[in-house]
Coordinates of C-alpha atoms in Angstrom, one line a residue:
M2 CA -22.5 0.0 41.7
E3 CA -24.5 -2.0 39.1
S4 CA -25.8 -5.3 40.2
D5 CA -24.1 -8.4 38.6
Y6 CA -27.3 -10.5 38.6
V7 CA -29.6 -11.1 35.6
T8 CA -32.7 -8.9 35.6
T9 CA -35.9 -10.3 34.1
P10 CA -38.3 -8.1 32.1
F11 CA -41.0 -6.2 33.9
G12 CA -44.7 -6.7 33.1
R13 CA -45.9 -9.0 30.3
R14 CA -42.6 -9.2 28.5
P15 CA -41.4 -12.9 28.7
M16 CA -37.9 -14.1 29.6
S17 CA -36.0 -16.4 27.2
L18 CA -32.7 -18.2 27.2
A19 CA -31.6 -16.0 24.3
M20 CA -32.2 -12.9 26.4
L21 CA -30.3 -14.5 29.3
L22 CA -27.3 -15.3 27.1
K23 CA -27.4 -11.9 25.4
Q24 CA -27.5 -10.1 28.8
R25 CA -24.6 -12.1 30.1
R26 CA -22.6 -11.5 27.0
G27 CA -23.3 -7.8 27.1
E28 CA -22.0 -7.5 30.7
A29 CA -18.7 -9.4 30.0
I30 CA -16.5 -6.4 29.5
A31 CA -12.7 -6.8 29.6
A32 CA -11.1 -4.9 32.5
G33 CA -9.8 -1.5 31.6
T34 CA -11.9 -1.2 28.5
T35 CA -12.7 2.5 27.7
R36 CA -14.1 4.3 24.7
N37 CA -15.2 7.8 23.8
K38 CA -18.9 7.5 23.6
W39 CA -19.3 9.8 20.6
K40 CA -16.5 8.1 18.6
L41 CA -18.1 4.8 19.3
F42 CA -21.5 6.1 18.3
R43 CA -20.0 7.2 14.9
S44 CA -18.7 3.7 14.5
V45 CA -22.1 2.3 15.2
C46 CA -23.6 4.6 12.5
E47 CA -20.9 3.4 10.1
A48 CA -21.7 -0.2 10.8
R49 CA -25.5 0.3 10.9
A50 CA -26.2 -2.2 8.1
G51 CA -24.1 -4.9 9.7
L52 CA -25.8 -4.3 13.1
D53 CA -29.3 -4.4 11.6
V54 CA -30.5 -1.2 13.2
T55 CA -32.5 1.6 11.7
D56 CA -31.7 5.3 11.5
R57 CA -34.5 6.0 14.0
A58 CA -33.1 3.5 16.4
L59 CA -29.8 5.3 16.2
T60 CA -31.6 8.6 17.1
V61 CA -32.8 6.9 20.3
L62 CA -29.3 5.6 21.0
D63 CA -27.9 9.1 20.5
A64 CA -30.5 10.4 23.0
L65 CA -29.6 7.7 25.6
L66 CA -25.9 8.6 25.3
T67 CA -26.6 12.2 26.2
F68 CA -27.9 11.0 29.6
Y69 CA -24.5 9.4 30.4
P70 CA -22.7 12.3 32.2
E71 CA -19.1 11.6 30.9
D72 CA -17.7 11.5 27.4
E73 CA -15.7 8.3 28.2
L74 CA -17.4 4.9 28.8
F75 CA -15.4 3.0 31.5
S76 CA -15.8 -0.7 32.3
E77 CA -15.3 0.0 36.0
K78 CA -18.0 2.7 36.2
P79 CA -21.8 2.3 36.2
L80 CA -23.2 2.3 32.7
V81 CA -26.9 2.5 33.4
V82 CA -28.9 5.6 32.3
F83 CA -32.4 6.1 33.7
P84 CA -34.2 8.9 31.8
S85 CA -38.0 9.2 31.9
N86 CA -40.0 8.6 28.8
A87 CA -40.8 12.3 28.6
Q88 CA -37.2 13.4 28.8
L89 CA -36.0 10.6 26.4
S90 CA -38.7 11.7 23.9
L91 CA -37.5 15.3 24.0
R92 CA -33.9 14.4 23.3
A93 CA -35.0 12.0 20.6
R94 CA -36.4 14.9 18.6
G95 CA -39.9 14.6 20.0
M96 CA -40.4 11.0 19.0
A97 CA -43.8 9.6 20.0
A98 CA -43.9 7.2 23.0
A99 CA -45.0 4.2 20.9
T100 CA -42.3 4.8 18.3
L101 CA -39.8 5.3 21.1
R102 CA -40.6 1.9 22.7
R103 CA -40.4 0.2 19.3
H104 CA -36.9 1.5 18.6
L105 CA -35.7 0.8 22.1
A106 CA -36.7 -2.8 21.5
V107 CA -34.7 -2.7 18.2
L108 CA -31.6 -1.6 20.1
V109 CA -32.1 -4.3 22.7
E110 CA -32.5 -7.0 20.0
A111 CA -29.4 -5.7 18.2
G112 CA -27.4 -6.2 21.4
L113 CA -26.4 -2.6 21.8
I114 CA -28.2 -1.9 25.1
S115 CA -29.9 -4.0 27.7
R116 CA -32.8 -3.4 30.1
K117 CA -32.3 -3.1 33.9
D118 CA -35.9 -3.2 35.0
S119 CA -36.8 -2.1 38.6
P120 CA -39.4 -4.0 40.7
N121 CA -42.2 -1.6 39.6
G122 CA -40.9 -1.0 36.0
K123 CA -39.9 2.6 36.7
R124 CA -36.4 4.0 35.9
Y125 CA -34.6 5.5 38.8
V126 CA -31.4 5.5 40.8
R127 CA -30.8 4.8 44.5
R128 CA -27.8 6.7 45.9
G129 CA -25.7 6.1 49.0
R130 CA -25.0 8.5 51.8
E131 CA -22.0 9.9 50.0
G132 CA -24.0 10.6 46.8
G133 CA -22.6 7.6 44.8
I134 CA -24.9 5.3 42.8
D135 CA -25.8 2.2 44.8
E136 CA -28.3 0.8 42.3
A137 CA -29.7 2.1 39.0
Y138 CA -32.6 0.9 36.9
G139 CA -33.0 1.8 33.3
F140 CA -31.0 1.0 30.2
S141 CA -27.4 -0.3 30.4
L142 CA -24.8 0.8 27.9
A143 CA -22.5 -2.1 28.9
P144 CA -23.3 -4.2 25.7
L145 CA -22.3 -1.2 23.6
L146 CA -18.9 -1.0 25.4
A147 CA -18.5 -4.8 25.4
R148 CA -18.9 -4.9 21.6
A149 CA -16.7 -1.8 20.9
G150 CA -13.9 -3.8 19.2
E151 CA -16.3 -5.8 17.1
I152 CA -18.3 -2.6 16.1
E153 CA -15.1 -0.7 15.2
T154 CA -13.8 -3.6 13.0
M155 CA -17.2 -3.9 11.3
A156 CA -17.2 -0.1 10.6
A157 CA -13.6 -0.2 9.2
R158 CA -14.5 -3.1 6.9
I159 CA -17.7 -1.3 5.6
A160 CA -15.6 1.9 5.1
A161 CA -13.0 -0.1 3.2
D162 CA -15.7 -1.8 1.0
R163 CA -17.2 1.6 0.3
Q164 CA -13.8 2.9 -0.8
M165 CA -13.2 -0.1 -3.0
L166 CA -16.6 0.2 -4.5
R167 CA -16.1 3.9 -5.3
G168 CA -12.8 3.1 -7.0
M169 CA -14.4 0.2 -8.9
K170 CA -17.2 2.5 -10.2
E171 CA -14.6 5.0 -11.4
R172 CA -12.7 2.3 -13.3
L173 CA -16.0 1.0 -14.8
T174 CA -16.9 4.6 -16.0
I175 CA -13.5 5.1 -17.6
C176 CA -13.6 1.6 -19.2
R177 CA -17.1 2.3 -20.7
R178 CA -15.8 5.6 -22.1
D179 CA -12.6 4.0 -23.5
I180 CA -14.5 1.2 -25.2
A181 CA -17.1 3.5 -26.8
K182 CA -14.5 5.9 -28.1
L183 CA -12.1 3.2 -29.3
I184 CA -14.9 1.5 -31.3
S185 CA -15.9 4.8 -32.8
A186 CA -12.3 5.5 -33.8
A187 CA -12.0 2.1 -35.4
I188 CA -15.1 2.5 -37.4
E189 CA -14.2 6.1 -38.6
E190 CA -10.7 4.9 -39.7
A191 CA -12.1 1.8 -41.4
V192 CA -10.0 -0.6 -39.3
P193 CA -10.8 -4.2 -40.4
G194 CA -13.0 -6.1 -37.8
D195 CA -16.5 -7.0 -36.8
W196 CA -17.1 -3.8 -34.9
E197 CA -20.9 -4.0 -35.0
R198 CA -20.7 -7.4 -33.2
M199 CA -18.2 -5.8 -30.7
S200 CA -20.5 -2.9 -30.1
S201 CA -23.5 -5.2 -29.5
M202 CA -21.5 -7.3 -27.0
F203 CA -20.5 -4.0 -25.3
Q204 CA -24.1 -2.9 -25.0
A205 CA -25.2 -6.3 -23.7
I206 CA -22.6 -6.1 -20.9
L207 CA -23.8 -2.6 -20.0
Q208 CA -27.4 -3.7 -19.6
R209 CA -26.2 -6.2 -16.9
I210 CA -24.9 -3.4 -14.6
P211 CA -27.2 -3.5 -11.6
R212 CA -28.9 -0.4 -10.1
A213 CA -27.8 -1.4 -6.6
A214 CA -24.1 -2.1 -7.3
N215 CA -21.9 -3.8 -4.8
L216 CA -18.5 -5.5 -4.8
E217 CA -19.9 -8.9 -5.5
N218 CA -22.1 -8.1 -8.5
L219 CA -19.9 -5.4 -10.0
T220 CA -16.5 -7.3 -10.1
P221 CA -17.3 -9.8 -12.9
I222 CA -18.9 -7.0 -15.1
L223 CA -15.8 -4.8 -14.7
E224 CA -13.5 -7.8 -15.5
E225 CA -15.5 -8.5 -18.6
L226 CA -15.4 -4.8 -19.7
E227 CA -11.6 -4.6 -19.1
A228 CA -11.1 -7.8 -21.1
T229 CA -13.2 -6.3 -24.0
R230 CA -11.1 -3.1 -23.9
E231 CA -7.9 -5.0 -24.0
N232 CA -9.1 -7.0 -27.0
I233 CA -10.0 -3.8 -28.8
V234 CA -6.6 -2.3 -28.1
N235 CA -4.9 -5.4 -29.3
L236 CA -6.8 -5.3 -32.6
L237 CA -5.9 -1.7 -33.1
E238 CA -2.3 -2.3 -32.3
L239 CA -2.2 -5.3 -34.7
H240 CA -3.6 -3.1 -37.4
E241 CA -0.9 -0.5 -36.9
K242 CA 1.8 -3.1 -36.9
M243 CA 0.6 -4.5 -40.2
R244 CA 0.5 -1.0 -41.7
M245 CA 3.9 0.2 -40.3
P246 CA 6.0 -3.0 -39.8
S247 CA 9.1 -1.1 -39.0
T248 CA 7.6 1.0 -36.2
S249 CA 8.3 -0.2 -32.6
E250 CA 5.4 -0.9 -30.2
S251 CA 6.1 2.2 -28.1
Q252 CA 5.9 4.4 -31.3
I253 CA 2.7 2.7 -32.3
E254 CA 1.1 3.3 -28.9
R255 CA 2.1 7.0 -29.1
H256 CA 0.7 7.3 -32.6
I257 CA -2.6 5.9 -31.4
Q258 CA -2.7 8.3 -28.5
N259 CA -1.8 11.3 -30.6
S260 CA -4.4 10.4 -33.3
H261 CA -7.2 10.1 -30.7
P262 CA -6.1 12.0 -27.5
E263 CA -9.7 12.4 -26.3
S264 CA -10.1 8.6 -25.9
L265 CA -7.1 8.1 -23.6
S266 CA -6.3 11.4 -22.1
E267 CA -7.8 11.1 -18.7
S268 CA -6.4 9.1 -15.8
E269 CA -7.5 5.6 -15.1
P270 CA -7.5 3.9 -11.6
G271 CA -4.8 1.3 -11.3
L272 CA -6.5 -1.7 -9.8
E273 CA -5.1 -4.6 -11.9
T274 CA -4.6 -8.3 -11.3
E275 CA -1.2 -9.5 -10.2
Q276 CA -0.8 -11.5 -13.4
E277 CA -1.4 -8.4 -15.5
E278 CA 1.2 -6.4 -13.5
Q279 CA 3.8 -9.2 -13.9
A280 CA 3.1 -9.4 -17.6
D281 CA 3.5 -5.7 -18.1
R282 CA 6.8 -5.6 -16.3
N283 CA 8.4 -8.5 -18.1
H284 CA 6.6 -8.2 -21.4
Q285 CA 6.0 -12.0 -21.0
P286 CA 2.5 -12.9 -19.9
G287 CA 2.4 -15.3 -17.0
T288 CA 6.1 -14.9 -16.0
K289 CA 6.9 -14.0 -12.5
P290 CA 9.5 -11.1 -12.2
S291 CA 12.6 -11.9 -10.3
K292 CA 13.8 -9.8 -7.4
D293 CA 16.8 -8.7 -9.5
S294 CA 14.6 -7.4 -12.3
L295 CA 12.5 -5.5 -9.8
E296 CA 15.6 -3.9 -8.2
A297 CA 16.9 -3.0 -11.6
Q298 CA 13.8 -1.1 -12.4
A299 CA 13.8 0.6 -9.0
D300 CA 17.5 1.6 -9.2
G301 CA 17.2 3.3 -12.6
G302 CA 16.8 0.6 -15.1
E303 CA 14.6 0.8 -18.1
G304 CA 11.9 3.4 -17.6
P305 CA 11.1 5.4 -14.4
P306 CA 11.7 3.4 -11.1
F307 CA 8.6 1.3 -10.5
A308 CA 6.5 3.9 -12.4
I309 CA 4.5 1.1 -14.0
R310 CA 1.6 2.9 -15.6
T311 CA -1.7 2.2 -17.3
R312 CA -2.4 3.6 -20.7
A313 CA -4.0 6.6 -19.1
G314 CA -1.0 7.4 -17.0
K315 CA -1.9 6.5 -13.4
P316 CA 0.5 4.1 -11.6
K317 CA -0.6 0.5 -11.2
S318 CA -0.8 -1.2 -7.8
F319 CA 1.9 -3.6 -6.8
P320 CA 1.2 -7.3 -6.0
L321 CA -0.3 -7.7 -2.6
A322 CA 2.4 -10.3 -1.7
T323 CA 5.2 -7.8 -2.4
V324 CA 3.5 -5.2 -0.2
L325 CA 3.1 -7.6 2.7
Q326 CA 6.7 -8.8 2.2
A327 CA 8.0 -5.3 2.5
C328 CA 5.5 -4.2 5.2
P329 CA 4.8 -7.2 7.5
D330 CA 3.7 -5.0 10.4
I331 CA 0.4 -4.1 8.8
A332 CA -0.8 -7.7 9.0
D333 CA -1.3 -7.3 12.8
Y334 CA -4.1 -4.9 12.1
G335 CA -6.0 -7.1 9.6
P336 CA -9.2 -9.0 10.4
G337 CA -8.1 -11.8 12.7
G338 CA -4.5 -10.6 12.6
A339 CA -3.9 -11.5 9.0
I340 CA -4.3 -10.0 5.5
G341 CA -5.4 -12.2 2.6
S342 CA -6.8 -9.7 0.1
W343 CA -6.7 -6.0 -0.8
R344 CA -10.0 -5.7 1.1
D345 CA -8.4 -6.9 4.3
L346 CA -5.4 -4.5 3.7
M347 CA -7.8 -1.5 3.3
T348 CA -9.6 -2.5 6.5
A349 CA -6.3 -2.7 8.4
V350 CA -5.2 0.7 6.9
I351 CA -8.4 2.4 8.3
V352 CA -7.4 1.2 11.8
V353 CA -3.8 2.3 11.3
R354 CA -4.9 5.7 9.9
K355 CA -6.7 6.5 13.1
M356 CA -3.8 5.2 15.2
L357 CA -1.3 7.4 13.3
H358 CA -3.7 10.4 13.5
V359 CA -4.0 10.8 9.7
S360 CA -7.1 12.8 8.9
P361 CA -9.8 11.2 6.7
S362 CA -9.4 14.1 4.1
A363 CA -5.7 13.4 3.8
Y364 CA -6.3 9.7 3.1
E365 CA -9.2 10.3 0.7
Q366 CA -7.1 12.7 -1.3
A367 CA -4.3 10.1 -1.5
C368 CA -6.8 7.5 -2.7
S369 CA -8.1 9.9 -5.3
V370 CA -4.6 10.8 -6.6
M371 CA -2.7 7.4 -6.2
G372 CA -5.6 5.0 -6.4
P373 CA -7.0 3.1 -3.3
E374 CA -4.5 0.2 -3.5
N375 CA -1.4 2.5 -3.8
A376 CA -2.7 4.8 -1.0
A377 CA -3.1 1.7 1.2
T378 CA 0.4 0.6 0.3
V379 CA 1.8 4.0 1.2
M380 CA 0.1 3.8 4.6
A381 CA 1.6 0.3 5.2
C382 CA 5.0 1.7 4.4
I383 CA 4.5 4.6 6.8
L384 CA 3.6 2.2 9.5
Q385 CA 6.6 0.0 8.7
R386 CA 9.0 2.9 9.0
G387 CA 7.7 3.6 12.5
G388 CA 9.4 6.4 14.5
S389 CA 11.4 7.8 11.5
I390 CA 8.2 9.8 10.5
T391 CA 7.2 12.5 12.9
S392 CA 3.9 13.5 11.2
A393 CA 2.3 10.7 9.2
G394 CA -0.5 12.9 8.0
G395 CA 1.8 15.7 6.7
Y396 CA 4.1 13.1 5.1
L397 CA 1.1 11.5 3.3
R398 CA -0.1 14.9 2.0
D399 CA 3.4 15.6 0.8
L400 CA 3.6 12.3 -1.1
T401 CA 0.1 13.0 -2.6
R402 CA 1.3 16.4 -3.9
R403 CA 4.5 14.9 -5.3
T404 CA 2.4 12.2 -7.0
E405 CA 0.3 14.8 -8.7
R406 CA 3.4 16.4 -10.1
G407 CA 4.8 13.1 -11.2
E408 CA 7.7 13.3 -8.7
F409 CA 7.0 10.3 -6.6
A410 CA 7.2 6.6 -7.4
L411 CA 6.2 3.9 -4.9
G412 CA 8.7 1.3 -6.1
P413 CA 11.8 2.7 -4.5
M414 CA 10.0 3.0 -1.1
L415 CA 9.0 -0.7 -1.2
M416 CA 12.5 -1.8 -2.4
A417 CA 14.2 0.2 0.4
L418 CA 12.0 -1.6 2.9
L419 CA 12.7 -5.0 1.3
R420 CA 16.5 -4.3 1.3
A421 CA 16.3 -3.2 4.9
K422 CA 14.4 -6.4 5.9
S423 CA 16.9 -8.6 3.9
S424 CA 19.8 -6.8 5.6
A425 CA 18.3 -7.3 9.0
E426 CA 17.8 -11.0 8.3
D427 CA 21.4 -11.4 7.1
D428 CA 22.7 -9.7 10.3
C429 CA 20.6 -12.1 12.4
K430 CA 22.0 -15.1 10.5
R431 CA 25.6 -13.9 11.0
I432 CA 25.0 -13.4 14.8
N433 CA 23.5 -16.9 15.1
V434 CA 26.5 -18.4 13.2
A435 CA 29.0 -16.6 15.4

């Protein structure tokens, strides 16, 4: 068994209160905790930026894990590995001894491993008469197992951020293309307007796009580009209305698309603000749709059921509040047991995806076809339906194929869950009254 006392560093390395607290924290593993060491290592690689470790340090951690004899890390079993420097260097792809020591220190500082130094500084194990380990000196993997939940949550959040950033870059690319081609079309057809000034503003926005884009610095630029595109579209529609006063708005929009199919023919990711979604549904900006109007659209009212679409044809996402009202179970998997943004929902969905055994390729394909927000909403619906779906991965792939063919709309699925929830609440009220 491992000793439960604090070990001080061998040689000239000093002891500090920070080292003491970190060692104690690393040994505090909840009873029954277990993780597959390679899956946990992949999570560490995913969360590398948040853990402040280098890729070379991860190579050393990979080598240390190979010296642990089992694939599963158990809190009840010894977690100390004791390779010699020569063997550790070989498994670390021939890393030099000085480099090895430097990256071992990085892992210790990051709180992923801790040192268990022997009296003479050597790494070895002392076994009992039955062959079991009585005492081991080397590097303890206990801090890695103790932080498993934290590391997995961090990895899920980073993966969700990367997914959102990819979708945001796609939207920005499409928005740039739309604006450039719409301005060109307006100039070619001599539509009244200060198009040179509009083009200059557009170029000024593009120059502010950073080389190292992230969610924080890309969001305001994308919002500005989308507002510019909306302004251009409004000007073009106003021009058509003045030229053809008897033509309805839907006919005008089809006329613009048929005149310039190349500017609006490709799909556009559907990340929109909740206010824009509500305005599109009611044709009254700023007005919140009632539940009756939503049900009317879902049950075969005007237009396809909940097939709210952008100008390029890809379904828009629903308000986050509606998704959480229909699928309350997903909130338990959010950061801190709550969901307050799309980013939190996507973080929760990554955890749920692993729990439901949905492959990464199936979920990435759904994000590509439906959009990241709609794919996350579908996963929340699958979780809410629970045992009625035998294969969550197969069901998600089927919905993705139906979406590609235009045969699936998300609205009816959400409304069915809302009606089921409302019916269950009504039943509870009748039981309480009785």
